[in-house]
Amino acid sequence: MSNALMGSIDVHGHFSSGGGPLQVDPNSFEASLFVAPPASSWSVEDALRFMDDRGIATQLLSSASVLPPEQARFDNEFAADVVQQYPQRFGLLANVPMQDSAAALAEIEYAATELSADGFVIATNYDGRYLGDSSFDAAFAELNRRRATVFVHPVHPAGFRAVACGRPGPVLEFTFDTARTIVDAIFAGVFQRYPDMRVILSHGGGALPTVAGRVASAGTMPFVRHDESVTAESIRAQIRRLYYDTAIAGGPESILPVLEVAGADQVVFGTDFPPASPGVIDSTMHALRTGGVLTDKQLAAMRDTTLSLFPALAARLA
């Protein structure tokens, strides 16, 4: 079997700080329609063992939820300590509490200057406000000024219980919320106003690559409200410059649409450990190696693409 994924850099690894001011309801997984907790407990030792068993060199850690500012700070500091202990095995994507503009700006500054964060993670929506909302402009402007790489991770959409059909978000709604928020950002001109902010979408961009052509064509028809700068070609161009990770998206049905809208140079490796579970992750990696969509050279090149997005990490690994 191909060993092209040996030494990969995983952009999509989650952690649990196990503390902080946020009191988690032990029944919250049931409220989110899970019949059992979606992930086992996390530890540095478990994460290292998981990576070593699969030849993964480094994992970027993120706490990819909508967190109150105090919890975001606690989690960011926790992960920064892990990175300080294992600087070549882990990196930090600092959580940005985008729901509070002042807190978001403060956390970006603190994470960048005091925690040496490699990048940042934001959610697809904040209490039903999607990323085209003007309340996020100040944070995007600062991330753009810093030429930051931002990882966008899905959360439950607004009105989740009404549309979920009784199933938890990772089954279907996470994929739609990724598409929903990126389309909202495109129509709001976010990526055109902040071109130096690099953006990675989790799970192969969810449904976005599949619906991209429809959005570009139907979304610019006369009956759709849109700015004159939003054209079919500008929509395609903005989708083309995004990056897409392979977490739970390693098969041809996921990768082929990404290649159609963006190309292999925009693909980075991700696992979604531990929520995706070792079995799903191993299946995804097997599909990447054997699916015949990405060549061994393209699989190996994902590491270089990732290092280009995270220069501080590249310096640590040099």
mmCIF file of C-alpha atoms in Angstrom:
data_model
loop_
_atom_site.group_PDB
_atom_site.id
_atom_site.type_symbol
_atom_site.label_atom_id
_atom_site.label_comp_id
_atom_site.label_asym_id
_atom_site.label_seq_id
_atom_site.Cartn_x
_atom_site.Cartn_y
_atom_site.Cartn_z
ATOM 1 C CA MET A 1 0.000 0.000 0.000
ATOM 2 C CA SER A 2 1.180 3.538 -0.707
ATOM 3 C CA ASN A 3 3.092 5.248 2.098
ATOM 4 C CA ALA A 4 2.542 8.712 0.605
ATOM 5 C CA LEU A 5 0.725 9.842 3.753
ATOM 6 C CA MET A 6 3.680 9.069 6.029
ATOM 7 C CA GLY A 7 4.784 12.246 7.773
ATOM 8 C CA SER A 8 1.463 13.988 7.127
ATOM 9 C CA ILE A 9 0.423 17.100 8.996
ATOM 10 C CA ASP A 10 -3.106 16.804 10.345
ATOM 11 C CA VAL A 11 -4.910 20.169 10.266
ATOM 12 C CA HIS A 12 -8.018 18.760 11.939
ATOM 13 C CA GLY A 13 -7.357 17.473 15.439
ATOM 14 C CA HIS A 14 -9.486 18.330 18.449
ATOM 15 C CA PHE A 15 -8.633 18.351 22.130
ATOM 16 C CA SER A 16 -10.395 18.684 25.444
ATOM 17 C CA SER A 17 -8.971 20.906 28.146
ATOM 18 C CA GLY A 18 -11.151 19.186 30.750
ATOM 19 C CA GLY A 19 -11.724 22.392 32.644
ATOM 20 C CA GLY A 20 -12.365 26.104 32.527
ATOM 21 C CA PRO A 21 -15.325 28.297 33.427
ATOM 22 C CA LEU A 22 -17.759 26.641 31.007
ATOM 23 C CA GLN A 23 -19.830 24.025 32.788
ATOM 24 C CA VAL A 24 -20.789 21.389 30.233
ATOM 25 C CA ASP A 25 -24.174 19.754 30.702
ATOM 26 C CA PRO A 26 -23.514 15.989 30.854
ATOM 27 C CA ASN A 27 -26.748 15.466 28.919
ATOM 28 C CA SER A 28 -25.789 17.899 26.155
ATOM 29 C CA PHE A 29 -24.963 15.071 23.745
ATOM 30 C CA GLU A 30 -28.558 13.849 24.033
ATOM 31 C CA ALA A 31 -29.854 17.352 23.305
ATOM 32 C CA SER A 32 -27.729 17.264 20.132
ATOM 33 C CA LEU A 33 -29.439 14.011 19.080
ATOM 34 C CA PHE A 34 -26.492 11.724 19.845
ATOM 35 C CA VAL A 35 -27.460 8.405 21.419
ATOM 36 C CA ALA A 36 -24.021 8.181 23.043
ATOM 37 C CA PRO A 37 -21.180 10.674 23.614
ATOM 38 C CA PRO A 38 -19.664 11.454 20.187
ATOM 39 C CA ALA A 39 -16.038 11.219 21.291
ATOM 40 C CA SER A 40 -13.990 9.410 23.894
ATOM 41 C CA SER A 41 -11.866 11.321 26.369
ATOM 42 C CA TRP A 42 -8.783 13.091 25.006
ATOM 43 C CA SER A 43 -5.225 13.066 26.312
ATOM 44 C CA VAL A 44 -1.842 14.002 24.917
ATOM 45 C CA GLU A 45 -0.746 10.392 25.228
ATOM 46 C CA ASP A 46 -3.747 9.115 23.272
ATOM 47 C CA ALA A 47 -3.216 11.717 20.555
ATOM 48 C CA LEU A 48 0.473 10.841 20.204
ATOM 49 C CA ARG A 49 -0.317 7.127 20.068
ATOM 50 C CA PHE A 50 -2.972 7.751 17.418
ATOM 51 C CA MET A 51 -0.508 9.736 15.295
ATOM 52 C CA ASP A 52 2.388 7.312 15.737
ATOM 53 C CA ASP A 53 0.238 4.357 14.728
ATOM 54 C CA ARG A 54 -0.664 6.100 11.446
ATOM 55 C CA GLY A 55 2.581 7.841 10.580
ATOM 56 C CA ILE A 56 1.193 11.317 11.236
ATOM 57 C CA ALA A 57 4.000 13.706 12.098
ATOM 58 C CA THR A 58 2.133 16.680 13.524
ATOM 59 C CA GLN A 59 -1.408 17.603 14.496
ATOM 60 C CA LEU A 60 -2.930 21.057 14.714
ATOM 61 C CA LEU A 61 -5.168 21.227 17.777
ATOM 62 C CA SER A 62 -8.430 23.139 17.833
ATOM 63 C CA SER A 63 -11.345 23.565 20.189
ATOM 64 C CA ALA A 64 -13.868 23.942 17.411
ATOM 65 C CA SER A 65 -16.989 25.128 19.206
ATOM 66 C CA VAL A 66 -18.722 28.403 19.904
ATOM 67 C CA LEU A 67 -17.097 29.221 23.245
ATOM 68 C CA PRO A 68 -17.602 32.123 25.651
ATOM 69 C CA PRO A 69 -14.515 34.384 25.665
ATOM 70 C CA GLU A 70 -13.346 33.102 29.050
ATOM 71 C CA GLN A 71 -13.502 29.478 27.917
ATOM 72 C CA ALA A 72 -11.812 30.286 24.623
ATOM 73 C CA ARG A 73 -8.919 31.833 26.572
ATOM 74 C CA PHE A 74 -8.697 28.834 28.904
ATOM 75 C CA ASP A 75 -8.719 26.325 26.057
ATOM 76 C CA ASN A 76 -6.216 28.319 23.996
ATOM 77 C CA GLU A 77 -3.794 28.515 26.908
ATOM 78 C CA PHE A 78 -4.212 24.795 27.591
ATOM 79 C CA ALA A 79 -3.409 23.848 23.995
ATOM 80 C CA ALA A 80 -0.511 26.324 23.881
ATOM 81 C CA ASP A 81 1.038 24.502 26.845
ATOM 82 C CA VAL A 82 0.737 21.223 24.959
ATOM 83 C CA VAL A 83 2.460 22.765 21.938
ATOM 84 C CA GLN A 84 5.227 24.159 24.137
ATOM 85 C CA GLN A 85 5.881 20.661 25.494
ATOM 86 C CA TYR A 86 5.736 19.007 22.049
ATOM 87 C CA PRO A 87 6.547 21.747 19.538
ATOM 88 C CA GLN A 88 7.135 19.384 16.630
ATOM 89 C CA ARG A 89 4.161 17.130 17.291
ATOM 90 C CA PHE A 90 1.417 19.706 17.848
ATOM 91 C CA GLY A 91 0.325 23.130 16.687
ATOM 92 C CA LEU A 92 -2.354 25.521 17.921
ATOM 93 C CA LEU A 93 -5.380 26.844 16.091
ATOM 94 C CA ALA A 94 -6.665 29.352 18.615
ATOM 95 C CA ASN A 95 -10.406 29.631 19.153
ATOM 96 C CA VAL A 96 -11.771 33.086 18.320
ATOM 97 C CA PRO A 97 -15.001 34.070 20.141
ATOM 98 C CA MET A 98 -16.428 35.814 17.081
ATOM 99 C CA GLN A 99 -19.801 36.437 18.740
ATOM 100 C CA ASP A 100 -18.182 39.277 20.720
ATOM 101 C CA SER A 101 -16.203 41.601 18.457
ATOM 102 C CA ALA A 102 -14.089 43.146 21.220
ATOM 103 C CA ALA A 103 -13.324 39.766 22.751
ATOM 104 C CA ALA A 104 -12.469 38.356 19.310
ATOM 105 C CA LEU A 105 -9.947 41.121 18.663
ATOM 106 C CA ALA A 106 -8.442 40.681 22.116
ATOM 107 C CA GLU A 107 -8.116 36.919 21.678
ATOM 108 C CA ILE A 108 -6.527 37.226 18.239
ATOM 109 C CA GLU A 109 -3.926 39.600 19.693
ATOM 110 C CA TYR A 110 -3.284 37.468 22.765
ATOM 111 C CA ALA A 111 -3.123 34.178 20.882
ATOM 112 C CA ALA A 112 -0.782 35.584 18.258
ATOM 113 C CA THR A 113 1.598 37.464 20.523
ATOM 114 C CA GLU A 114 1.516 35.570 23.825
ATOM 115 C CA LEU A 115 0.631 32.025 22.764
ATOM 116 C CA SER A 116 2.387 31.986 19.367
ATOM 117 C CA ALA A 117 -0.681 30.418 17.771
ATOM 118 C CA ASP A 118 -0.107 28.847 14.369
ATOM 119 C CA GLY A 119 -3.552 29.863 13.148
ATOM 120 C CA PHE A 120 -7.133 30.276 14.257
ATOM 121 C CA VAL A 121 -10.412 28.364 14.286
ATOM 122 C CA ILE A 122 -13.882 29.829 13.873
ATOM 123 C CA ALA A 123 -17.344 28.273 13.669
ATOM 124 C CA THR A 124 -19.762 28.328 10.759
ATOM 125 C CA ASN A 125 -22.311 30.379 12.689
ATOM 126 C CA TYR A 126 -22.747 32.189 15.968
ATOM 127 C CA ASP A 127 -26.312 32.065 17.252
ATOM 128 C CA GLY A 128 -27.555 32.046 13.678
ATOM 129 C CA ARG A 129 -25.214 34.787 12.438
ATOM 130 C CA TYR A 130 -23.271 33.426 9.491
ATOM 131 C CA LEU A 131 -19.860 34.606 8.332
ATOM 132 C CA GLY A 132 -21.225 37.217 5.933
ATOM 133 C CA ASP A 133 -22.601 39.162 8.885
ATOM 134 C CA SER A 134 -21.015 42.611 9.144
ATOM 135 C CA SER A 135 -20.487 42.184 12.904
ATOM 136 C CA PHE A 136 -17.505 39.947 12.084
ATOM 137 C CA ASP A 137 -15.750 42.476 9.858
ATOM 138 C CA ALA A 138 -13.411 43.854 12.530
ATOM 139 C CA ALA A 139 -12.119 40.374 13.382
ATOM 140 C CA PHE A 140 -11.715 39.464 9.713
ATOM 141 C CA ALA A 141 -9.826 42.693 9.082
ATOM 142 C CA GLU A 142 -7.384 41.846 11.873
ATOM 143 C CA LEU A 143 -6.940 38.266 10.692
ATOM 144 C CA ASN A 144 -6.331 39.607 7.197
ATOM 145 C CA ARG A 145 -3.778 42.121 8.499
ATOM 146 C CA ARG A 146 -1.904 39.268 10.132
ATOM 147 C CA ARG A 147 -2.160 37.139 6.981
ATOM 148 C CA ALA A 148 -3.600 34.470 9.234
ATOM 149 C CA THR A 149 -4.777 31.015 8.278
ATOM 150 C CA VAL A 150 -8.285 30.369 9.556
ATOM 151 C CA PHE A 151 -9.871 26.948 9.942
ATOM 152 C CA VAL A 152 -13.668 26.979 9.570
ATOM 153 C CA HIS A 153 -15.419 24.189 11.442
ATOM 154 C CA PRO A 154 -19.158 23.468 11.351
ATOM 155 C CA VAL A 155 -21.536 23.659 14.277
ATOM 156 C CA HIS A 156 -25.264 23.112 14.460
ATOM 157 C CA PRO A 157 -27.185 25.399 12.112
ATOM 158 C CA ALA A 158 -29.824 27.831 13.222
ATOM 159 C CA GLY A 159 -33.060 25.887 13.703
ATOM 160 C CA PHE A 160 -31.131 22.609 13.991
ATOM 161 C CA ARG A 161 -33.908 20.589 15.624
ATOM 162 C CA ALA A 162 -36.323 21.493 12.844
ATOM 163 C CA VAL A 163 -34.079 20.326 9.996
ATOM 164 C CA ALA A 164 -31.983 17.528 11.521
ATOM 165 C CA CYS A 165 -34.583 14.772 10.975
ATOM 166 C CA GLY A 166 -33.615 13.359 14.349
ATOM 167 C CA ARG A 167 -29.937 12.854 13.488
ATOM 168 C CA PRO A 168 -26.874 14.566 15.013
ATOM 169 C CA GLY A 169 -25.132 17.340 13.139
ATOM 170 C CA PRO A 170 -22.112 15.386 11.817
ATOM 171 C CA VAL A 171 -24.356 13.100 9.750
ATOM 172 C CA LEU A 172 -25.715 15.787 7.432
ATOM 173 C CA GLU A 173 -26.229 19.268 8.820
ATOM 174 C CA PHE A 174 -22.537 20.044 9.390
ATOM 175 C CA THR A 175 -21.929 19.633 5.660
ATOM 176 C CA PHE A 176 -24.761 22.014 4.819
ATOM 177 C CA ASP A 177 -23.737 24.595 7.404
ATOM 178 C CA THR A 178 -20.261 24.778 5.893
ATOM 179 C CA ALA A 179 -21.750 25.465 2.456
ATOM 180 C CA ARG A 180 -24.275 27.908 3.916
ATOM 181 C CA THR A 181 -21.735 30.084 5.715
ATOM 182 C CA ILE A 182 -19.222 30.193 2.855
ATOM 183 C CA VAL A 183 -21.913 31.158 0.352
ATOM 184 C CA ASP A 184 -23.053 33.871 2.776
ATOM 185 C CA ALA A 185 -19.474 35.130 3.074
ATOM 186 C CA ILE A 186 -19.037 35.149 -0.713
ATOM 187 C CA PHE A 187 -22.177 37.184 -1.319
ATOM 188 C CA ALA A 188 -21.084 39.584 1.432
ATOM 189 C CA GLY A 189 -17.684 40.029 -0.235
ATOM 190 C CA VAL A 190 -15.705 38.757 2.751
ATOM 191 C CA PHE A 191 -13.011 36.977 0.756
ATOM 192 C CA GLN A 192 -12.660 39.873 -1.676
ATOM 193 C CA ARG A 193 -12.245 42.440 1.115
ATOM 194 C CA TYR A 194 -9.808 40.286 3.080
ATOM 195 C CA PRO A 195 -7.723 38.498 0.439
ATOM 196 C CA ASP A 196 -4.700 37.866 2.675
ATOM 197 C CA MET A 197 -6.686 35.695 5.098
ATOM 198 C CA ARG A 198 -6.246 32.050 4.074
ATOM 199 C CA VAL A 199 -9.223 29.807 4.812
ATOM 200 C CA ILE A 200 -9.384 26.028 5.298
ATOM 201 C CA LEU A 201 -12.757 24.278 5.220
ATOM 202 C CA SER A 202 -13.193 21.066 7.165
ATOM 203 C CA HIS A 203 -14.637 17.825 5.767
ATOM 204 C CA GLY A 204 -13.797 18.586 2.158
ATOM 205 C CA GLY A 205 -15.877 21.745 2.319
ATOM 206 C CA GLY A 206 -18.999 19.775 3.170
ATOM 207 C CA ALA A 207 -21.652 20.246 0.484
ATOM 208 C CA LEU A 208 -19.986 23.347 -0.970
ATOM 209 C CA PRO A 209 -18.019 21.747 -3.862
ATOM 210 C CA THR A 210 -21.107 19.851 -5.009
ATOM 211 C CA VAL A 211 -23.390 22.916 -5.050
ATOM 212 C CA ALA A 212 -20.752 25.414 -6.229
ATOM 213 C CA GLY A 213 -21.897 25.412 -9.841
ATOM 214 C CA ARG A 214 -25.517 25.885 -8.862
ATOM 215 C CA VAL A 215 -24.654 28.795 -6.557
ATOM 216 C CA ALA A 216 -22.561 30.458 -9.278
ATOM 217 C CA SER A 217 -25.300 30.175 -11.895
ATOM 218 C CA ALA A 218 -28.583 30.478 -10.000
ATOM 219 C CA GLY A 219 -27.100 32.848 -7.428
ATOM 220 C CA THR A 220 -26.393 35.534 -10.019
ATOM 221 C CA MET A 221 -29.746 35.482 -11.791
ATOM 222 C CA PRO A 222 -31.781 38.726 -11.872
ATOM 223 C CA PHE A 223 -34.251 37.578 -9.238
ATOM 224 C CA VAL A 224 -31.487 37.022 -6.651
ATOM 225 C CA ARG A 225 -30.392 40.009 -4.576
ATOM 226 C CA HIS A 226 -26.637 40.417 -5.012
ATOM 227 C CA ASP A 227 -24.017 43.104 -5.494
ATOM 228 C CA GLU A 228 -22.816 43.773 -9.032
ATOM 229 C CA SER A 229 -19.348 42.525 -8.060
ATOM 230 C CA VAL A 230 -20.805 39.087 -7.349
ATOM 231 C CA THR A 231 -20.648 37.312 -10.682
ATOM 232 C CA ALA A 232 -20.604 33.657 -11.588
ATOM 233 C CA GLU A 233 -16.871 33.871 -12.238
ATOM 234 C CA SER A 234 -16.127 35.734 -8.990
ATOM 235 C CA ILE A 235 -18.019 33.065 -7.048
ATOM 236 C CA ARG A 236 -16.029 30.306 -8.729
ATOM 237 C CA ALA A 237 -12.775 32.194 -8.157
ATOM 238 C CA GLN A 238 -13.442 32.621 -4.433
ATOM 239 C CA ILE A 239 -14.342 28.957 -3.995
ATOM 240 C CA ARG A 240 -11.212 28.028 -5.939
ATOM 241 C CA ARG A 241 -8.869 29.837 -3.540
ATOM 242 C CA LEU A 242 -10.192 28.131 -0.408
ATOM 243 C CA TYR A 243 -8.471 25.078 1.055
ATOM 244 C CA TYR A 244 -10.217 21.785 1.847
ATOM 245 C CA ASP A 245 -9.259 19.124 4.369
ATOM 246 C CA THR A 246 -9.801 15.384 3.934
ATOM 247 C CA ALA A 247 -11.423 14.616 7.309
ATOM 248 C CA ILE A 248 -14.276 12.131 6.698
ATOM 249 C CA ALA A 249 -13.884 13.104 3.044
ATOM 250 C CA GLY A 250 -11.306 10.748 1.577
ATOM 251 C CA GLY A 251 -13.341 8.882 -1.008
ATOM 252 C CA PRO A 252 -13.863 9.840 -4.656
ATOM 253 C CA GLU A 253 -17.379 11.093 -3.944
ATOM 254 C CA SER A 254 -15.835 13.785 -1.713
ATOM 255 C CA ILE A 255 -12.452 14.450 -3.327
ATOM 256 C CA LEU A 256 -13.535 14.616 -6.969
ATOM 257 C CA PRO A 257 -15.846 17.631 -6.437
ATOM 258 C CA VAL A 258 -13.023 19.403 -4.575
ATOM 259 C CA LEU A 259 -10.655 18.799 -7.477
ATOM 260 C CA GLU A 260 -13.274 20.133 -9.890
ATOM 261 C CA VAL A 261 -13.757 23.419 -8.033
ATOM 262 C CA ALA A 262 -10.292 23.986 -6.532
ATOM 263 C CA GLY A 263 -7.632 21.505 -7.635
ATOM 264 C CA ALA A 264 -5.233 19.225 -5.789
ATOM 265 C CA ASP A 265 -3.044 22.142 -4.672
ATOM 266 C CA GLN A 266 -5.861 23.270 -2.352
ATOM 267 C CA VAL A 267 -6.230 19.941 -0.520
ATOM 268 C CA VAL A 268 -4.758 19.405 2.958
ATOM 269 C CA PHE A 269 -4.792 16.367 5.214
ATOM 270 C CA GLY A 270 -7.193 16.127 8.159
ATOM 271 C CA THR A 271 -8.521 13.365 10.419
ATOM 272 C CA ASP A 272 -11.069 14.858 12.870
ATOM 273 C CA PHE A 273 -9.506 12.918 15.751
ATOM 274 C CA PRO A 274 -10.977 11.890 18.118
ATOM 275 C CA PRO A 275 -14.661 12.549 17.216
ATOM 276 C CA ALA A 276 -14.455 10.747 13.865
ATOM 277 C CA SER A 277 -13.247 7.578 15.662
ATOM 278 C CA PRO A 278 -10.209 5.513 14.642
ATOM 279 C CA GLY A 279 -12.297 3.246 12.427
ATOM 280 C CA VAL A 280 -13.708 6.067 10.329
ATOM 281 C CA ILE A 281 -10.320 7.774 10.160
ATOM 282 C CA ASP A 282 -8.571 4.591 9.035
ATOM 283 C CA SER A 283 -11.246 4.071 6.388
ATOM 284 C CA THR A 284 -10.761 7.638 5.168
ATOM 285 C CA MET A 285 -6.984 7.235 4.963
ATOM 286 C CA HIS A 286 -7.400 3.930 3.125
ATOM 287 C CA ALA A 287 -9.719 5.628 0.630
ATOM 288 C CA LEU A 288 -7.171 8.389 0.072
ATOM 289 C CA ARG A 289 -4.418 5.863 -0.605
ATOM 290 C CA THR A 290 -6.411 3.514 -2.823
ATOM 291 C CA GLY A 291 -9.192 5.602 -4.347
ATOM 292 C CA GLY A 292 -7.163 6.486 -7.421
ATOM 293 C CA VAL A 293 -8.187 10.149 -7.299
ATOM 294 C CA LEU A 294 -5.060 11.730 -5.824
ATOM 295 C CA THR A 295 -1.667 10.449 -6.975
ATOM 296 C CA ASP A 296 1.045 9.546 -4.480
ATOM 297 C CA LYS A 297 2.798 12.769 -5.431
ATOM 298 C CA GLN A 298 -0.333 14.796 -4.723
ATOM 299 C CA LEU A 299 -0.903 13.011 -1.415
ATOM 300 C CA ALA A 300 2.656 13.765 -0.313
ATOM 301 C CA ALA A 301 2.332 17.379 -1.500
ATOM 302 C CA MET A 302 -0.437 18.029 1.046
ATOM 303 C CA ARG A 303 2.305 18.370 3.662
ATOM 304 C CA ASP A 304 4.032 21.161 1.713
ATOM 305 C CA THR A 305 0.712 22.914 1.145
ATOM 306 C CA THR A 306 0.009 22.825 4.872
ATOM 307 C CA LEU A 307 3.462 24.148 5.756
ATOM 308 C CA SER A 308 2.939 27.049 3.357
ATOM 309 C CA LEU A 309 -0.221 27.956 5.297
ATOM 310 C CA PHE A 310 1.465 27.768 8.708
ATOM 311 C CA PRO A 311 4.927 29.365 8.520
ATOM 312 C CA ALA A 312 5.535 29.222 12.280
ATOM 313 C CA LEU A 313 4.943 25.484 12.250
ATOM 314 C CA ALA A 314 7.164 25.156 9.189
ATOM 315 C CA ALA A 315 9.949 26.917 11.095
ATOM 316 C CA ARG A 316 9.606 24.529 14.049
ATOM 317 C CA LEU A 317 9.761 21.503 11.775
ATOM 318 C CA ALA A 318 12.638 22.776 9.628
#
